[in-house]
XYZ file of C-alpha atoms in Angstrom:
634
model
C -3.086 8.486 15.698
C -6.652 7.033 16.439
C -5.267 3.336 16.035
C -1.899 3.644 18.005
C -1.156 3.148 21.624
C 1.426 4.153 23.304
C 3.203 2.826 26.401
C 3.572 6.146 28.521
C 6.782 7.900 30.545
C 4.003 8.287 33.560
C 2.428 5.236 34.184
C 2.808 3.008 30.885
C -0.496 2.197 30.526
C -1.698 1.849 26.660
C -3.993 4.522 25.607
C -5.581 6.251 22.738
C -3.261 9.058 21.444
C -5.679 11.958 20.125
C -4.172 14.668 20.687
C -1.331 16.915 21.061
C -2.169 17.390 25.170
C -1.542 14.024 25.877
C 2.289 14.902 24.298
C 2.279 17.527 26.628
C 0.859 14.989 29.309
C 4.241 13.221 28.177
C 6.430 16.397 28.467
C 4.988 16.963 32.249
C 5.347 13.982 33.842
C 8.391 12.678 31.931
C 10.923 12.087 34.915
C 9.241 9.948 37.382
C 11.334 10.830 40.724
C 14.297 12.880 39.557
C 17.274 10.007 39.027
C 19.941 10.302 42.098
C 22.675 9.158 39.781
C 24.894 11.534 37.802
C 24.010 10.290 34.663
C 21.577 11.919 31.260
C 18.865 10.267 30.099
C 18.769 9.790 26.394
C 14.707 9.616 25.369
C 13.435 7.472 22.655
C 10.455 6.844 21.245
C 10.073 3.838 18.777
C 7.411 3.191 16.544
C 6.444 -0.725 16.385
C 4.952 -0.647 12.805
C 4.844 -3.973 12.309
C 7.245 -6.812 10.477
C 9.459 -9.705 11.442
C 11.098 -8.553 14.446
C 8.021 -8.547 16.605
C 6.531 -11.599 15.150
C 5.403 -14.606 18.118
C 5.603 -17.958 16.910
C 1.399 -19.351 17.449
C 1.068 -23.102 18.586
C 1.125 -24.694 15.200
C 5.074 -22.795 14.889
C 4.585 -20.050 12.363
C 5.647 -16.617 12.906
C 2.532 -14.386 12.956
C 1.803 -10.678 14.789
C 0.171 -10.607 17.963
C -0.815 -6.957 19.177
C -0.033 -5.366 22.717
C 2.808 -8.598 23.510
C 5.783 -6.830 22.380
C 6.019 -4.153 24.842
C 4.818 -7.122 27.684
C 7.784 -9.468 26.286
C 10.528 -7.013 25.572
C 10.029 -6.398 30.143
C 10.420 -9.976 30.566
C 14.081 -9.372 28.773
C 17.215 -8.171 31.286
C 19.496 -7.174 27.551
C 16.152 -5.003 26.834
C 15.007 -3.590 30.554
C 16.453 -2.765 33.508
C 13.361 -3.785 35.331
C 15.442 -3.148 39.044
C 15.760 0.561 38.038
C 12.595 1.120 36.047
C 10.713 0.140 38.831
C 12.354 1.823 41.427
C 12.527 5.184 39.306
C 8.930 5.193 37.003
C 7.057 2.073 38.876
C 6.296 -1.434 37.053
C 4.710 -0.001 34.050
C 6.748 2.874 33.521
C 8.866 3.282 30.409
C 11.509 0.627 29.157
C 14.798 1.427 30.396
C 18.078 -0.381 28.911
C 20.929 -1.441 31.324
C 24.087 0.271 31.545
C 27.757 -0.706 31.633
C 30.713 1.229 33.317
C 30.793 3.384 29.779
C 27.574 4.490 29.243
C 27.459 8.484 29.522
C 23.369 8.459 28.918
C 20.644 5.990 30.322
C 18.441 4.533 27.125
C 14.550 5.496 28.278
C 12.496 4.316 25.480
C 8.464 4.014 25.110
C 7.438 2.020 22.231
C 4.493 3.315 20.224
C 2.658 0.279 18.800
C -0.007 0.721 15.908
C -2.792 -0.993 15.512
C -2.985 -2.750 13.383
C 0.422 -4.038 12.927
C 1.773 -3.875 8.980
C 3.132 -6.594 7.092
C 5.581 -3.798 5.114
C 5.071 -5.194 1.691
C 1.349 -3.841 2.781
C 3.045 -0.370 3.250
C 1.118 2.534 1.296
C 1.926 6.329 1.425
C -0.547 7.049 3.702
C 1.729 4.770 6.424
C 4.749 6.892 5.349
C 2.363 10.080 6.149
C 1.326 8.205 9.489
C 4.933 7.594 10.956
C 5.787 11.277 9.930
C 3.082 12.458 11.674
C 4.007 10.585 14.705
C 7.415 12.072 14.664
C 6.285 15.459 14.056
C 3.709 15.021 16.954
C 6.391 13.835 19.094
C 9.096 15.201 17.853
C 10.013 17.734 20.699
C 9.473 15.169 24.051
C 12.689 12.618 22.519
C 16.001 12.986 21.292
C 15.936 10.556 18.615
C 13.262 8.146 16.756
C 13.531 4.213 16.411
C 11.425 2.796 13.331
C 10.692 -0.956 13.689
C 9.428 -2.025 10.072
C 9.444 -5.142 7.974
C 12.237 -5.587 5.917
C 10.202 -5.876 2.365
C 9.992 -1.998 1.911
C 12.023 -0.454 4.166
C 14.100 1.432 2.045
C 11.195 2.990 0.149
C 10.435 4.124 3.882
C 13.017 5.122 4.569
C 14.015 7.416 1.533
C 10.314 8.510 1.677
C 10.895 9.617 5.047
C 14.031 11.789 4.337
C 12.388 14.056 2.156
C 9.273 14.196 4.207
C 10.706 15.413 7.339
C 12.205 18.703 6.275
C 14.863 20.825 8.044
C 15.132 17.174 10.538
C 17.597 18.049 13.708
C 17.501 14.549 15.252
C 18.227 11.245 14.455
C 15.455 8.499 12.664
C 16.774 4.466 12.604
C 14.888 2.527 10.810
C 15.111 -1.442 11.493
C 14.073 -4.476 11.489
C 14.803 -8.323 11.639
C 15.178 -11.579 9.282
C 14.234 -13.402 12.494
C 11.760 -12.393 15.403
C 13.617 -10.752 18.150
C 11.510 -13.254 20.661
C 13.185 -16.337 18.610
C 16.612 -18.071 18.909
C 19.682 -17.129 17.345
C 17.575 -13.667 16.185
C 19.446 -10.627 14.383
C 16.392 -8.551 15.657
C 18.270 -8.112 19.208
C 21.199 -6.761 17.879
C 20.111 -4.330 15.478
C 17.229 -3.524 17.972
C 19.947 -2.987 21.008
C 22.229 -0.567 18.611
C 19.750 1.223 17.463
C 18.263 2.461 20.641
C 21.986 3.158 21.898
C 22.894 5.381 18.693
C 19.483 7.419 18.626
C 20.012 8.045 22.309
C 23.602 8.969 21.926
C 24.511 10.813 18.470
C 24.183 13.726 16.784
C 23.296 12.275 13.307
C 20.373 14.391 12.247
C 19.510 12.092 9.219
C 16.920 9.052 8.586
C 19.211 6.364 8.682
C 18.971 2.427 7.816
C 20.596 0.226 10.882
C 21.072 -3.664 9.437
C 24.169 -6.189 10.704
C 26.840 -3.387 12.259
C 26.381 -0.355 9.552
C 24.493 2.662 10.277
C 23.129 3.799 6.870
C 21.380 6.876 5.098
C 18.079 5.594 4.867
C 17.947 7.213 0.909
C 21.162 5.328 -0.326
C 19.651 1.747 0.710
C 18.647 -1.343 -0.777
C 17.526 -4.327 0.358
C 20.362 -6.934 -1.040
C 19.047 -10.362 0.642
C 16.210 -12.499 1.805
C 17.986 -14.532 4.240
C 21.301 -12.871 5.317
C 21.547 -10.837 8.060
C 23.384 -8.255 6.374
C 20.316 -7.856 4.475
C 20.935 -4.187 3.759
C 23.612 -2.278 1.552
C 24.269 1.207 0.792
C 25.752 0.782 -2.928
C 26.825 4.303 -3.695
C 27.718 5.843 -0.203
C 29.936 4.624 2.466
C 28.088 4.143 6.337
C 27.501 6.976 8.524
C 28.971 4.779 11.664
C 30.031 0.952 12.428
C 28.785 -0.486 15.347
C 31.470 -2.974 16.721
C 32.452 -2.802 20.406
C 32.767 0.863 19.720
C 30.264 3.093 17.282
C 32.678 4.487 15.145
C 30.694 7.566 13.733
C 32.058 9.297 10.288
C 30.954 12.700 11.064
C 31.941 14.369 7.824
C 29.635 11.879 6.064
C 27.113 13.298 8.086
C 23.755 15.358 5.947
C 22.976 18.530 8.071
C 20.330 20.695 6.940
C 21.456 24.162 6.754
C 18.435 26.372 6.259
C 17.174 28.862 9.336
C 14.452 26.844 9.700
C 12.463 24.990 12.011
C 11.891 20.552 11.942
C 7.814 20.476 9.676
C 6.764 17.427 8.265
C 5.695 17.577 4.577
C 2.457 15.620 5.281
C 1.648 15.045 0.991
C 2.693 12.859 -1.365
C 1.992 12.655 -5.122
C 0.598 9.577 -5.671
C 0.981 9.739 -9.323
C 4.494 8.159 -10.151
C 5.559 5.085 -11.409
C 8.931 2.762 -11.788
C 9.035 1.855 -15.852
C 12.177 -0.466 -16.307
C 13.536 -0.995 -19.514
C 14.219 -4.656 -20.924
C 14.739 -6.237 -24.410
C 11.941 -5.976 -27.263
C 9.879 -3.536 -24.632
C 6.526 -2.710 -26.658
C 5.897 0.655 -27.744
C 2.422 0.355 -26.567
C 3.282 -0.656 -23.497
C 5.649 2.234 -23.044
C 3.104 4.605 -24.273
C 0.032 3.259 -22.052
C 2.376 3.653 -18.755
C 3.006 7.304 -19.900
C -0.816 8.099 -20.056
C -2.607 10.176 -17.392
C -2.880 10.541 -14.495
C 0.737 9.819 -14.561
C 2.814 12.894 -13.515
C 6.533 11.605 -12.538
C 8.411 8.046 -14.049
C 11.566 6.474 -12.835
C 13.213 5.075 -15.994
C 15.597 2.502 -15.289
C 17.598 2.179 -18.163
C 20.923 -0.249 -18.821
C 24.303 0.489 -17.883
C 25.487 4.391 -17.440
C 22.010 5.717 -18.330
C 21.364 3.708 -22.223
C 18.710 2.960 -23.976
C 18.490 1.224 -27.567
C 19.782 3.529 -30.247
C 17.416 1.586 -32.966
C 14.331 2.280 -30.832
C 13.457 5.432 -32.061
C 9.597 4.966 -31.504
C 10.167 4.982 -27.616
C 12.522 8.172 -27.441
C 9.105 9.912 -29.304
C 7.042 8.350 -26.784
C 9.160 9.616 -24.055
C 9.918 13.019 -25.804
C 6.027 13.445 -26.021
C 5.511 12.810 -22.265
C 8.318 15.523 -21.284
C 6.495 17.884 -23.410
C 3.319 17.211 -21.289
C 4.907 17.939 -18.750
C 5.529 14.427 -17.005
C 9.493 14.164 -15.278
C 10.897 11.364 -16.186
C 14.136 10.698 -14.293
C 16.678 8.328 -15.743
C 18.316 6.283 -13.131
C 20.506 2.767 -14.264
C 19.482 -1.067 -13.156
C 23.042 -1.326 -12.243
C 23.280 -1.807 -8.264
C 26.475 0.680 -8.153
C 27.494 3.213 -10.337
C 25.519 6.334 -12.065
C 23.680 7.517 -14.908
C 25.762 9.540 -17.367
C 25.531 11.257 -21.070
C 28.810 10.667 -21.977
C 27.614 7.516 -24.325
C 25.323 8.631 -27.323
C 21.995 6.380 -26.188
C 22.511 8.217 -22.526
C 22.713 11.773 -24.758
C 19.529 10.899 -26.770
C 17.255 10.654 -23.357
C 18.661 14.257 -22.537
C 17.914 15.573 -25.580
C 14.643 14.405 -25.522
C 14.053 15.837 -22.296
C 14.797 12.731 -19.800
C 16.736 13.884 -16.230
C 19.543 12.273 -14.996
C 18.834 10.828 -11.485
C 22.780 10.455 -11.197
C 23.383 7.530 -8.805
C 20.085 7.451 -6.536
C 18.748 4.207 -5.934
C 15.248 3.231 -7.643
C 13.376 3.645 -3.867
C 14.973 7.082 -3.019
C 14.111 8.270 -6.887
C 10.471 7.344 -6.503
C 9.965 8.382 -2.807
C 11.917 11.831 -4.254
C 9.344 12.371 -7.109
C 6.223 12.068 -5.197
C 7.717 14.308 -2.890
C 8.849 16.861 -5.345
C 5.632 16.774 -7.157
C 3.796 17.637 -4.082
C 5.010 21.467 -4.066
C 2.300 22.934 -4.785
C 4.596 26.378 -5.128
C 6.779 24.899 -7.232
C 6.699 25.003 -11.530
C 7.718 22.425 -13.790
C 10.772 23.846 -14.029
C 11.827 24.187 -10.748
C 10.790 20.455 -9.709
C 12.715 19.271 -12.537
C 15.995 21.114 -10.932
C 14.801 19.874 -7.614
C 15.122 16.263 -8.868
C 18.594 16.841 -10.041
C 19.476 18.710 -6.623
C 21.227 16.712 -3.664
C 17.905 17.831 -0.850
C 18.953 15.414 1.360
C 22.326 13.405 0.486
C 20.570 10.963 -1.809
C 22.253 11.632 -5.020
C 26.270 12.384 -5.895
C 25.662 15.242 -9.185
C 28.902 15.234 -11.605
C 31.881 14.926 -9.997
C 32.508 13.928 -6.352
C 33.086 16.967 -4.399
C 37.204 17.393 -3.267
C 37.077 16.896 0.300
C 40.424 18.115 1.749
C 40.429 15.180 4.165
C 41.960 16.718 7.159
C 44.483 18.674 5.541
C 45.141 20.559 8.325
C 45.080 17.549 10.810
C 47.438 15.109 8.745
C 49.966 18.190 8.809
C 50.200 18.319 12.509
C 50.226 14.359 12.767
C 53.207 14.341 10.566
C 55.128 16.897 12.904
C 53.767 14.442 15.695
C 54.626 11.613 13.847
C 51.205 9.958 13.813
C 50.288 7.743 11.080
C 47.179 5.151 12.274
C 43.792 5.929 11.328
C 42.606 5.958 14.858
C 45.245 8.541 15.846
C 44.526 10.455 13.065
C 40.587 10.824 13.966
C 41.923 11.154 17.649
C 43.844 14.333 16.835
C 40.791 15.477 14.667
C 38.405 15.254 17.802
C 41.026 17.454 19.674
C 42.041 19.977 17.452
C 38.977 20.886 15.167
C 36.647 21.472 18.328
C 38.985 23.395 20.098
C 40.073 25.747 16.611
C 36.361 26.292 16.055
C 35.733 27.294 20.045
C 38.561 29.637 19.496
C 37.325 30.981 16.332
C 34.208 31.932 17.792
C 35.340 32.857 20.697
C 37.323 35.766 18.619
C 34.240 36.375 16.414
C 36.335 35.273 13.389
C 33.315 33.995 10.883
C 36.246 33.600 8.044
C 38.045 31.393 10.191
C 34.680 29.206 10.889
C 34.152 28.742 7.268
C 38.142 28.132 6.299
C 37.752 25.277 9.334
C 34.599 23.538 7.656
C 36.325 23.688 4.236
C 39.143 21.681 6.293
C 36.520 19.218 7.102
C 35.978 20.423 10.384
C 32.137 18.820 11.894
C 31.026 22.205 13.074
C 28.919 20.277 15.245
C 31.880 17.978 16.843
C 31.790 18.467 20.615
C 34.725 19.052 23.206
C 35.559 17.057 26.159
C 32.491 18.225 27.638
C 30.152 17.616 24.826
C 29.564 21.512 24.418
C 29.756 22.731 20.459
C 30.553 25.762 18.728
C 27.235 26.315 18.819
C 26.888 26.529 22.329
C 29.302 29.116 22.875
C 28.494 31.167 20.471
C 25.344 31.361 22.343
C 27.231 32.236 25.764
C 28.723 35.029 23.820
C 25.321 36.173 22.233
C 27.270 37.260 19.086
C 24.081 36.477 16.579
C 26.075 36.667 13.090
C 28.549 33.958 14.685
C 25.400 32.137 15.919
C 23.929 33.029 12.244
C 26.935 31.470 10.468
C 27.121 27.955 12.410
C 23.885 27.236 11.659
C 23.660 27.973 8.204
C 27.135 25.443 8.502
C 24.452 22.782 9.903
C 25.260 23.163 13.423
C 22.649 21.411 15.408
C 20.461 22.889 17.848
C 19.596 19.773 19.878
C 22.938 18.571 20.964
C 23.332 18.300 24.624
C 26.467 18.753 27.040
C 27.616 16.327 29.779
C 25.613 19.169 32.029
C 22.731 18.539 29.943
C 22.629 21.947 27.920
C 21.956 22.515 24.571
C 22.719 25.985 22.792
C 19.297 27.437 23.858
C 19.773 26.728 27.332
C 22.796 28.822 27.347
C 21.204 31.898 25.441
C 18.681 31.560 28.355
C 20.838 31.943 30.773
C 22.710 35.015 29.504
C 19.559 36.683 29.159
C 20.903 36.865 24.531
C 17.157 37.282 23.232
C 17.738 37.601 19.374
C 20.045 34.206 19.870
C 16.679 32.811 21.476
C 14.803 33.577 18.770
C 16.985 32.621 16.037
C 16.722 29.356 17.969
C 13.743 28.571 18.163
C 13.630 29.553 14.353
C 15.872 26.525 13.404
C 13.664 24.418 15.577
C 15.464 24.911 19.317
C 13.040 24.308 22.121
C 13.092 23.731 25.424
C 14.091 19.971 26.843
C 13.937 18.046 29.844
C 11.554 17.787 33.089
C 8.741 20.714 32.787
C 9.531 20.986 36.647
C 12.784 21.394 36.318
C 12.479 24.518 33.907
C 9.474 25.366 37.049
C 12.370 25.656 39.180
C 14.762 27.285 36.978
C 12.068 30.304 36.494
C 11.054 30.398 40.177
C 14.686 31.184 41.392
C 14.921 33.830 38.903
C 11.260 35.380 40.141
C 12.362 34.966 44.029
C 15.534 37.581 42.737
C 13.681 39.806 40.717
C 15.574 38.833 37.614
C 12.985 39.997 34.520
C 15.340 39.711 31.967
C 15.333 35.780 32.595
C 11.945 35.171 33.099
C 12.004 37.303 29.574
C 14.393 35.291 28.014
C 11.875 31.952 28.972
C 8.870 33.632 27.972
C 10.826 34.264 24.321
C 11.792 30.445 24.455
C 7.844 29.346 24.421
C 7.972 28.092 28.402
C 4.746 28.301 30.593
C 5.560 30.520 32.973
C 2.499 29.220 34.898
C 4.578 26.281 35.448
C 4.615 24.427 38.596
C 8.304 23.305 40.304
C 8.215 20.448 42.681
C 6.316 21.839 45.741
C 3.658 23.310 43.268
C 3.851 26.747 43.367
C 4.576 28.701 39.989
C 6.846 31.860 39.377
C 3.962 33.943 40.374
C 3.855 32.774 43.506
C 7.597 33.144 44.610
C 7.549 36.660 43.367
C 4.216 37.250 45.238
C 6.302 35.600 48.280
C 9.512 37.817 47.619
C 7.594 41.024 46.738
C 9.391 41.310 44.100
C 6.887 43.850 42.114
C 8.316 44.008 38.542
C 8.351 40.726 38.430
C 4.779 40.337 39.580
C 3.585 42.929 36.865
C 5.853 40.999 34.265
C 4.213 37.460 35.317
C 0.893 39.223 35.178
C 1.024 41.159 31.681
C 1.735 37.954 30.270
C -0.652 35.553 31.355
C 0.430 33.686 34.249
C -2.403 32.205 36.412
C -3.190 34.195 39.610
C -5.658 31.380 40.434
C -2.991 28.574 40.611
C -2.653 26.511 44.326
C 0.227 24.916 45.457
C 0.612 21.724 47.540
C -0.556 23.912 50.431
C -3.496 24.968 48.996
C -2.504 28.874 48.600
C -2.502 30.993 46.055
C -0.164 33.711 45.108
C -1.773 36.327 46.808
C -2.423 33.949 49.733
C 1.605 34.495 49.856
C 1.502 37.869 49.650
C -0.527 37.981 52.521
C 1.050 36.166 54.971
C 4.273 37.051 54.222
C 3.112 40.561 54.067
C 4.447 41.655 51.055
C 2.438 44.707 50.669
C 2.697 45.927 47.061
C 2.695 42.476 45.865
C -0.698 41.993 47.739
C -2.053 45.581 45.826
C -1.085 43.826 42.483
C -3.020 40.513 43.367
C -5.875 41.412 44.902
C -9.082 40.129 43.367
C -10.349 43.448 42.136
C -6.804 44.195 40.304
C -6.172 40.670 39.073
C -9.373 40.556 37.225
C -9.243 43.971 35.700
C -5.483 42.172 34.384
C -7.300 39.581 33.099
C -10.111 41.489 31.050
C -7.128 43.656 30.035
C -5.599 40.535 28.815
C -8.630 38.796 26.916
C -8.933 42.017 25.098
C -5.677 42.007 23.561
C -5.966 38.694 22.369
């Protein structure tokens, strides 16, 4: 990002973001002083593209951009910062920090990345789509959810772009905006700025999403429906993933997980070569033809009705015909705003026939977005990106026949012995029952039972009372086909407790090293202060305990990290004598030349507390044989 700056968790000073270090800069200095209330920080970063929302009003009265005053404005706002507390805790230009009320679980800490310079989004191009997903991907593991502010124009081609782009995704992405500048009166910006930040902070909803008016969207079934209301967005063909009233209502079984063992990547590559053609009245032959000429390699057709074209137009079915035979996917999507594509009428049948896809019930953004992603794949034939297009990748299309949810089955049976009837008590007894039927199911190792429970509609990633999941027992247990299952059911790896564990945590801590690494396959990784994991593996080095400094070393930590007085694992060890963990620490890199806030080094330690063998092992003459051992193995 050579044009972006971002306001920092350390100091908040702008800077140039060049590299992946100054992420890790991010990572290392995230906390400030450690907060002495009992409450989780939810971290969000939100990338200030450009649009409405941030617009100033100049002195003749017309909304226009001004770069580096958003960040300086939103401070000057008490429904945006809790300046009293962000002071106190990260200093004056520390991160933004939202207030809290008596029900908030997690504090809102947010840094706003603003680029430079700011996009008017009917100026949008694929290379911006590439340049947010390379932001995320960059900064993907240092928040636990993403906040898009974009113009309104072309957010939905964003948006569906997005979806496809960030593959195997395990944390929420809101894109928003405003049809008045958040800095003006009576704005709309506030609002959906407010919930946004609160529902990326605070839900598992590992989808790119569309928040406009009180509806929570997926970002691939959007459209933008108005110019000038504030309910500017609609989702024609799919209901909202969550209402935000005074409560977020969230419908979890709406909910797109990815379930493929694999980690969060960002498909960086577009095809540029794809094109919208729409059908109208006395369309030209010619014209139909030149749009099908190279370097054309993908078309969305929108065509009337379910899917139909002009039966007495033979000369463009040829034309069309002769493009599928080149090789160019066309996918046949209707102009209607609701409703689907279908063969069932004879015009619909003669675009099959002549080799025309049905794009089903996509909108005309997600459709395009989907083609130049699908014609990107390099590794993929013909063949296989035409069955691509007519696959559901990311919950953008409804193929045939809506699947037969079985709604609760199992829950409406027990509400009718409890005589229970309201929606509200319904989704009640669903929050109580499925999490504790799954627990139990994995807690007896029963993988039929897990799979019966999802086909009941069960959200395998629905937390208990404490906010723990399936997933993170199954990781207490260490069973790994258990583990296996739930996340090929989409159970997500990020989700955090009221303690502030996610799954990986717990495999840590019970030492369950093929559950770490399945983990971190899926795209687990290690959270929260870097000090704070310092800690963690310095009380395990002043025991001894190798399996647990083995367990972190499998989860990717540094185990040259630093806890709060400065010394690293090596140097409690060196402190405790403990010798296997000393050789353990050394045989993997850990820095015998580290100093902590008393200016000693590990075998400084050693020394004075005269821990004898420990000395042996860090002695000059031995620690650089280690390290010339090490180098070589590289």
């Amino acid at each position: 990002m050579s044009h972006a700056s971002v306001n920092t968790l350390h100091n908040g000073n702008n800077f140039q973001r060049n590299s992946r270090s100054d992420m890790e800069h991010l990572r290392n200095h995230s906390s400030g002083r450690l907060a002495s209330e009992s409450i989780r920080d939810g971290r969000v970063l939100v990338l200030y593209t450009g649009g409405t929302i941030g617009m100033i009003r100049n002195e003749n009265g017309v909304f226009v951009p001004k770069a580096n005053a958003f960040v300086k404005k939103l401070r000057k706002y008490p429904q945006m910062h809790d300046r009293e507390y962000a002071d106190e805790r990260f200093g004056s230009m520390g991160p933004l920090v939202l207030p809290m009320n008596d029900t908030d679980m997690v504090r809102v800490v947010y840094n706003v990345l603003e680029y430079s310079p700011l996009c008017d989004s009917s100026n949008m191009t694929m290379d911006d789509w590439i340049r947010i997903a390379n932001d995320i991907k960059e900064s993907y593991e240092h928040f636990d959810g993403f906040v898009i502010l974009h113009g309104t124009d072309t957010l939905s081609y964003t948006a569906s772009a997005l979806s496809f782009m960030l593959e195997s995704l395990g944390k929420i992405v809101i894109l928003t905006g405003s049809q008045v500048p958040i800095f003006d009166t009576r704005t709309d910006g506030l609002d959906n700025f407010l919930s946004s930040l609160v529902i990326a902070a605070n839900y598992n909803i590992p989808e790119v999403c569309v928040f406009f008016g009180t509806n929570l969207m997926r970002g691939n079934r959007t459209c933008k429906v108005s110019a000038s209301s504030f309910e500017a967005f609609n989702s024609p063909n799919f209901p909202p993933l969550a209402k935000a009233n005074i409560k977020v209502e969230v419908d979890y079984r709406a909910i797109f997980r990815s379930c493929t063992l694999e980690k969060f990547h960002a498909n960086a590559s577009l095809n540029r070569n794809v094109g919208l053609l729409r059908i109208f009245p006395s369309i030209t032959t010619d014209l139909v033809k030149a749009f099908l000429q190279p370097p054309i390699e993908g078309v969305v057709l929108q065509s009337y009705g379910a899917g139909n074209m002009p039966m007495n137009r033979e000369d463009i079915i040829t034309e069309l015909r002769a493009a599928t035979k080149r090789g160019i996917i066309i996918v046949n999507i209707t102009q209607c705003s609701t409703g689907c594509v279908s063969s069932i009428y004879e015009p619909g049948k003669l675009l099959e026939d002549a080799g025309v896809i049905s794009g089903f019930d996509m909108t005309p953004e997600a459709a395009l977005t989907k083609l130049a992603y699908v014609l990107s794949k390099k590794e993929w034939d013909t063949e296989t990106k035409r069955q691509m297009m007519q696959t559901n990748l990311r919950g953008e299309l409804t193929a045939g026949r809506p699947p037969s949810l079985q709604d609760l089955d199992l829950v409406d049976a027990v509400a009718r012995s409890l005589k229970l009837s309201s929606t509200a008590e319904l989704q009640e007894l669903g929050s109580i029952l499925f999490p504790a039927m799954l627990n139990a199911a994995v807690l007896s190792h029963d993988i039929d039972k897990l799979e019966a429970l999802k086909e009941y509609g069960a959200d395998v990633s629905q937390r208990n009372a404490d906010g723990r999941t399936a997933l993170h027992i199954a990781c207490c247990e260490g069973d790994l086909k258990v583990v296996r299952c739930l996340l090929r059911m989409g159970a997500n790896v990020h989700i955090k407790d009221r303690f502030d564990r996610t799954p990986l945590t717990d495999a840590i801590e019970y030492d369950h090293y093929e559950v770490i690494k399945i983990l971190l396959q899926c795209g687990a990784h290690l959270h929260g202060s870097a000090h704070l994991i310092g800690e963690k593996m310095c009380v395990a080095a002043a025991v001894g305990n190798v399996k647990r400094l083995r367990s972190y070393h499998l989860a990717n930590a540094d185990l040259s990290q630093k806890d709060f007085s400065g010394r690293t694992p090596l140097h409690i060890a060196a402190l405790h004598n403990k010798v296997q963990a000393v050789k353990f620490l050394l045989e993997h890199g850990a820095e015998v030349d580290s100093f902590d806030k008393t200016n000693q080094s590990p075998y400084d330690l050693a020394v004075n507390a005269e821990s004898t063998e420990a000395a042996s092992l860090l002695s000059p003459s031995n620690t650089s044989d280690i390290s010339l051992a090490t180098e070589a193995t590289k």
